[in-house]
Coordinates of C-alpha atoms in Angstrom, one line a residue:
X419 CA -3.3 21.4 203.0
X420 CA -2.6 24.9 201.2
X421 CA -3.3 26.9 204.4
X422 CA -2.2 25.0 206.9
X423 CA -1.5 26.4 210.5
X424 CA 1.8 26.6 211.5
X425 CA 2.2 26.7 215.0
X426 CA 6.0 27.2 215.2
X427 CA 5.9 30.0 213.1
X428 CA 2.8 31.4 215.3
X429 CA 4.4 31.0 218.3
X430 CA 8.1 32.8 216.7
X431 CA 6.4 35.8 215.5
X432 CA 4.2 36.2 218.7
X433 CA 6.9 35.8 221.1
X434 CA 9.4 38.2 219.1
X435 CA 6.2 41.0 219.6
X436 CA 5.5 40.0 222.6
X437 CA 9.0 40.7 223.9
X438 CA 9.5 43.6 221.7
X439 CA 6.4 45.1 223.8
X440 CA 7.6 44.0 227.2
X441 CA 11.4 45.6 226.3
X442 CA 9.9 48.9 225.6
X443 CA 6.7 48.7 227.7
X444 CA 9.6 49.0 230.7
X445 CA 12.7 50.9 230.2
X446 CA 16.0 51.1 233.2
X447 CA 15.1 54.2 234.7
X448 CA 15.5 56.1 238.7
X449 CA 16.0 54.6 240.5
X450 CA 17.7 52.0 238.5
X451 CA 18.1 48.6 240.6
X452 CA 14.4 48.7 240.8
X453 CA 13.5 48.5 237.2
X454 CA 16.9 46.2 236.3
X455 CA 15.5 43.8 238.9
X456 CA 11.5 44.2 236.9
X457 CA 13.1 43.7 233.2
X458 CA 15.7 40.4 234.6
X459 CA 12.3 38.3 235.8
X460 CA 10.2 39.8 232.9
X461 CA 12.9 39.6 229.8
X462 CA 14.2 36.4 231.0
X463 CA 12.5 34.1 228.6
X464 CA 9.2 32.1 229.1
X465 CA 6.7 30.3 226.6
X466 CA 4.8 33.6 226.9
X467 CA 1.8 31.2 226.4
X468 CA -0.7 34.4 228.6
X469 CA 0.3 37.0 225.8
X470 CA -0.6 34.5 223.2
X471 CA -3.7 33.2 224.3
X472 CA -4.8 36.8 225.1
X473 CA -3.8 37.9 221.2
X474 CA -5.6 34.5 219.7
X475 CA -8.7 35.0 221.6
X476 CA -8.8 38.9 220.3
X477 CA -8.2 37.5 217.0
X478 CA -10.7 35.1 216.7
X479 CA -13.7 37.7 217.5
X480 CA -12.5 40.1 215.2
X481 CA -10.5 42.0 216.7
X482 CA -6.4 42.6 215.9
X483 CA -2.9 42.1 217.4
X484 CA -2.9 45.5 218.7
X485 CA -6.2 46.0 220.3
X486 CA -4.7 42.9 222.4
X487 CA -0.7 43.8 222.8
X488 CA -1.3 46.2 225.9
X489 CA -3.2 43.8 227.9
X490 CA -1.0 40.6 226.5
X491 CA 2.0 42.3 228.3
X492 CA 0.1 43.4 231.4
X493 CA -0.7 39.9 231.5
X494 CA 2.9 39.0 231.3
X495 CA 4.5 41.4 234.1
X496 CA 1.2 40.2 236.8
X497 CA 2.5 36.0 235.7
X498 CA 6.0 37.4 236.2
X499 CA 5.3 39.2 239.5
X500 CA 3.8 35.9 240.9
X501 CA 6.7 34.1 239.7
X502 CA 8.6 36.5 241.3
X503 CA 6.8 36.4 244.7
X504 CA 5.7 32.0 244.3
X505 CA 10.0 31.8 244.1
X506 CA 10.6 33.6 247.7
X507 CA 11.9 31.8 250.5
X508 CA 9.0 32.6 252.5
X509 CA 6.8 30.4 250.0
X510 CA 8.1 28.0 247.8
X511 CA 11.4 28.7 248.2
X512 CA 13.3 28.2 245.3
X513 CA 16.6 29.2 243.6
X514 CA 16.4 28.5 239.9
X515 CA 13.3 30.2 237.5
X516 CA 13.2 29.7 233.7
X517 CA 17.1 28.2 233.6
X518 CA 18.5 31.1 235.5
X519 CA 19.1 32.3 239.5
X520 CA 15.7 33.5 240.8
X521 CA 15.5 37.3 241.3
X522 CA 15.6 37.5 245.0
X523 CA 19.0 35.6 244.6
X524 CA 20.4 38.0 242.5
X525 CA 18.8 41.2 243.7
X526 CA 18.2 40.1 247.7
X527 CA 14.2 39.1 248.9
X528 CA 13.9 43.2 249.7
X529 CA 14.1 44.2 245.9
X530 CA 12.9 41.2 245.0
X531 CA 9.6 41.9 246.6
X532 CA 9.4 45.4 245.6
X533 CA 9.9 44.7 242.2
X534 CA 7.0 42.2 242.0
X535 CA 4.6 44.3 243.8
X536 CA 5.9 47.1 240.6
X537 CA 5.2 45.0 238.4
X538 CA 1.9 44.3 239.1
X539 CA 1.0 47.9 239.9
X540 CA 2.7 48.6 236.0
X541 CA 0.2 46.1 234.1
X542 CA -2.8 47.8 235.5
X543 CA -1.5 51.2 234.5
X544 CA 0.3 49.7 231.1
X545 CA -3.5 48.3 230.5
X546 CA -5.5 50.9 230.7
X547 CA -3.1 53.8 229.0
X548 CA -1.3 51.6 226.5
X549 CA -4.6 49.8 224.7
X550 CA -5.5 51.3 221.7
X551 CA -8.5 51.1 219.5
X552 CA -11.0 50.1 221.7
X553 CA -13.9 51.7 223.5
X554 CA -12.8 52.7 227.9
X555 CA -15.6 50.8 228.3
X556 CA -13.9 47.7 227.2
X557 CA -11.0 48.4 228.8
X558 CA -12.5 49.2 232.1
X559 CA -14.5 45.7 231.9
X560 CA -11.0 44.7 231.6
X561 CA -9.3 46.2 233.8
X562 CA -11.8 44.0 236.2
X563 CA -11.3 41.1 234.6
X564 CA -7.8 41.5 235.4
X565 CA -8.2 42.5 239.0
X566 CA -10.7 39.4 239.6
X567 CA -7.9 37.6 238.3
X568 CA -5.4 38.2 240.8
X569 CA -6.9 38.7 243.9
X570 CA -8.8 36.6 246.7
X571 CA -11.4 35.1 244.1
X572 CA -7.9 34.3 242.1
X573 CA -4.2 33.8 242.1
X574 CA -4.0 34.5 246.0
X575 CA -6.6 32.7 247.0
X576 CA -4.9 29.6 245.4
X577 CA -1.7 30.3 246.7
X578 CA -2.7 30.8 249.9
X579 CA -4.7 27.4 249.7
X580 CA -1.3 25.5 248.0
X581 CA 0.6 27.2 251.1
X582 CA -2.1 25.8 253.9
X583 CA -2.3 22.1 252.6
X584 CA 1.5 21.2 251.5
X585 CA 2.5 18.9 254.1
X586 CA -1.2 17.8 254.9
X587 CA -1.2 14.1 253.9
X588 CA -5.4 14.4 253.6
X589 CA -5.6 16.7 250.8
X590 CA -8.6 15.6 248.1
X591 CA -9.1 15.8 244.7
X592 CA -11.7 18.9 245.7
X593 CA -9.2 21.2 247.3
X594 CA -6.4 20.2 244.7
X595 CA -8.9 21.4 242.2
X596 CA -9.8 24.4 244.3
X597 CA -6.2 25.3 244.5
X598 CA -5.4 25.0 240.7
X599 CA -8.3 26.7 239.3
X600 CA -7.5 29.8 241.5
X601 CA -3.3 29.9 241.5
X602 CA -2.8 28.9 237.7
X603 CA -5.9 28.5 235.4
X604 CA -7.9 32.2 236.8
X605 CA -5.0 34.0 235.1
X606 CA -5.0 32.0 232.0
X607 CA -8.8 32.5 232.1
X608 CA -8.4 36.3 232.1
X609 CA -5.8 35.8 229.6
X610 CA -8.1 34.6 227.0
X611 CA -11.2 36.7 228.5
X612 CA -9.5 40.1 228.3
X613 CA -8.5 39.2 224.3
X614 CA -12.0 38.6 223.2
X615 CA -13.1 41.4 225.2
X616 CA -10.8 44.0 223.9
X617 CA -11.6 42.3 220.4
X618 CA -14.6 43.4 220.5
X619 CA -16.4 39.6 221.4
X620 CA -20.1 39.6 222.3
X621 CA -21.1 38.1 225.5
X622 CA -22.1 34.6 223.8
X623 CA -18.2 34.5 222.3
X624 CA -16.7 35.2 225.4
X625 CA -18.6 32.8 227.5
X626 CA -17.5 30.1 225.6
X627 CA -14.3 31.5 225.7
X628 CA -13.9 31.2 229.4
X629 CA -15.1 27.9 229.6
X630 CA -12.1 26.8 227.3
X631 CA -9.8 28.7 228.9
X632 CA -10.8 27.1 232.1
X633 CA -10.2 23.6 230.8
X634 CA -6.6 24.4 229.7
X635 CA -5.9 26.8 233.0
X636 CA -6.6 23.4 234.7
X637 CA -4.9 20.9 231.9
X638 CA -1.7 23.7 232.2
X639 CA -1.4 22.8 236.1
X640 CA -2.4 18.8 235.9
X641 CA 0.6 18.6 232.7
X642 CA 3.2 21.2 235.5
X643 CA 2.5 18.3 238.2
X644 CA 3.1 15.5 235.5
X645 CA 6.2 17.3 234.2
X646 CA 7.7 17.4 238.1
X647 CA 7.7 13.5 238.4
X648 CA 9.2 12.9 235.2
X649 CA 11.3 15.6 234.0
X650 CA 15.3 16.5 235.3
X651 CA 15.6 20.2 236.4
X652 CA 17.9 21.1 233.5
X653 CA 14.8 20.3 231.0
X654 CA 12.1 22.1 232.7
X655 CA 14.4 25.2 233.5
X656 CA 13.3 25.1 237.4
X657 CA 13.8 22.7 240.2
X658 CA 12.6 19.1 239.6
X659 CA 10.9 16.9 242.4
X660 CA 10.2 20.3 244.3
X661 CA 6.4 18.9 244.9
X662 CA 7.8 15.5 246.1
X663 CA 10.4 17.2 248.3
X664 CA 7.8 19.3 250.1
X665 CA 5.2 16.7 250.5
X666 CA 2.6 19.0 248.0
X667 CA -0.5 17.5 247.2
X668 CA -0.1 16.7 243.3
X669 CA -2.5 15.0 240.6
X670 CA 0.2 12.1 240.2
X671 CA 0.3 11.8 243.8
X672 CA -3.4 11.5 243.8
X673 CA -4.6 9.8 240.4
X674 CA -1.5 7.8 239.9
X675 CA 0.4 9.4 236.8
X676 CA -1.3 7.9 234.3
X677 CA -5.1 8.7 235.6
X678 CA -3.4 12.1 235.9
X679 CA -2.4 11.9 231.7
X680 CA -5.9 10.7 231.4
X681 CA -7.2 13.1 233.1
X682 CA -5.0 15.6 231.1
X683 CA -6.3 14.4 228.2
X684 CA -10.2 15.0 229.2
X685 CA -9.7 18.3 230.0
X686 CA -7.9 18.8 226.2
X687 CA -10.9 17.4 224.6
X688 CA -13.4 19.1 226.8
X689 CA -11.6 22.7 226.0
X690 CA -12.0 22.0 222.1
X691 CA -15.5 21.6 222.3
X692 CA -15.6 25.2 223.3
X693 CA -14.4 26.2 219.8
X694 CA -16.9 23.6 217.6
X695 CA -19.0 26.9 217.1
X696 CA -16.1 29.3 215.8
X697 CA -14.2 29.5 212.6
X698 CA -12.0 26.9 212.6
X699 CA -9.3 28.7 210.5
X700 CA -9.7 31.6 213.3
X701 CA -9.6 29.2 216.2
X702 CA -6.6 27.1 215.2
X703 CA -4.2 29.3 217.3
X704 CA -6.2 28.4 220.7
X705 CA -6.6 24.4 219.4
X706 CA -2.4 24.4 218.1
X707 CA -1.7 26.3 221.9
X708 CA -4.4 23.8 223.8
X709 CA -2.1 21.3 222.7
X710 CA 0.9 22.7 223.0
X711 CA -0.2 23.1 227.0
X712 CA -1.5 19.5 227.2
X713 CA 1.8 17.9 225.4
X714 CA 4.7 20.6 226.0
X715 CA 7.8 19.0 228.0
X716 CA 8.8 22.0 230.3

């Protein structure tokens, strides 16, 4: 086909903006160890799959790469704060983070704390002064979105759950869900949300919306758990096993790992159908990154 998608070439250009953004959005400043330790977890790689799912979605309801870059990279520094924070010893406890020493092991758990809670202060402020081209009252909406997103109806609620049941042999399916859908999929929810919002979506386009990007939110975390059972550390860029190791309730553990692929594969199907309606040449970003999520190898 003439105008066929290219994903690698999609996912090239966004990440070089993407980290062109994120490099300027936050600049080594007084005092300086603070913003070092912010830039090391934020510049240090990533699929940036948040940003781009955020930039798709504002593309697909007419909206443009700039309406979306603001919020893309506020997206970015709250995934890298809870990266950050999920890596501490008092939670999961771990050393190595996208194929490199997690920050509280190069900066100490003090700075490395202060530096996530920076972060995720900086995105709401970077969101709301940084967007351009679109209406406050878009932003403000959000600016919501976003908080929703990260607080006790989101990514702490589910991290609080993960750090209540790992060790508890009698976790179900239910809470496994419960735990997912709030600690990984809310923010990739608000991800896509926030872009058709600030693009300008109407309430019909963003509904659907969210209900793909809860599919792959929950397709991203059944695929991690997969990955953790059958991947070394070296090609997944963090510590293999780590779910094993520390007894954590897992889909393999529960399904068996290939109800958990089929599984995976429900939820890739089910998220698809949430596009039939759109464009398809417009939509071929989310469909190309829904499958990048439900058959990516780290």
């Amino acid at each position: 086909m003439e105008n066929e998608f290219n994903f690698k070439v999609y996912v090239a250009e966004k990440a070089i903006s993407v980290n062109k953004a994120l490099d300027e959005a936050i600049i080594v400043k007084d005092p300086p160890m603070i913003h070092e330790a912010m830039r090391y977890s934020l510049l240090a790689g990533g699929k940036r799959v948040r940003p781009m799912l955020c930039i798709a979605a504002c593309d697909l309801v007419g909206g443009n790469q700039g309406n979306a870059m603001a919020a893309a990279c506020a997206i970015e520094m709250i995934h890298t704060m809870s990266l950050i924070h999920d890596d501490l010893p008092c939670m999961d406890d771990d050393d190595l983070r996208r194929g490199k020493p997690t920050n509280h092991k190069v900066y100490g758990e003090d700075v490395a704390v202060l530096a996530g809670d920076a972060l995720l202060a900086f995105a709401f402020e970077y969101l709301a002064t940084a967007t351009i081209e679109v209406s406050p009252s878009r932003i403000l909406v959000a600016v919501a979105e976003l908080a929703k997103s990260v607080g006790t109806e989101g990514l702490v609620a589910g991290q609080v759950a993960d750090l209540a049941c790992t060790g508890n042999p009698n976790v179900g399916l239910e809470m496994l869900e419960f735990i997912h859908i709030h600690k990984t999929a809310a923010l990739l929810e608000a991800s896509v949300v926030i872009g058709a919002i600030l693009g300008g979506g109407a309430d019909e386009e963003v509904d659907k919306l969210r209900r793909f990007a809860r599919c792959i939110g929950l397709l991203f975390q059944v695929v991690d758990d997969i990955l953790d059972v059958t991947k070394s550390s070296e090609e997944l860029g963090k510590t293999a096993g780590k779910d094993l190791a520390v007894d954590k309730t897992t889909y393999p553990k529960l399904l068996g790992l290939e109800k958990a692929k089929e599984f995976a594969a429900e939820l890739n199907g089910e998220a698809k159908q949430q596009l039939a309606a759109f464009d398809s040449h417009k939509a071929a970003p989310l469909i190309a990154l829904a499958d990048y999520i439900a058959y990516r190898q780290n």
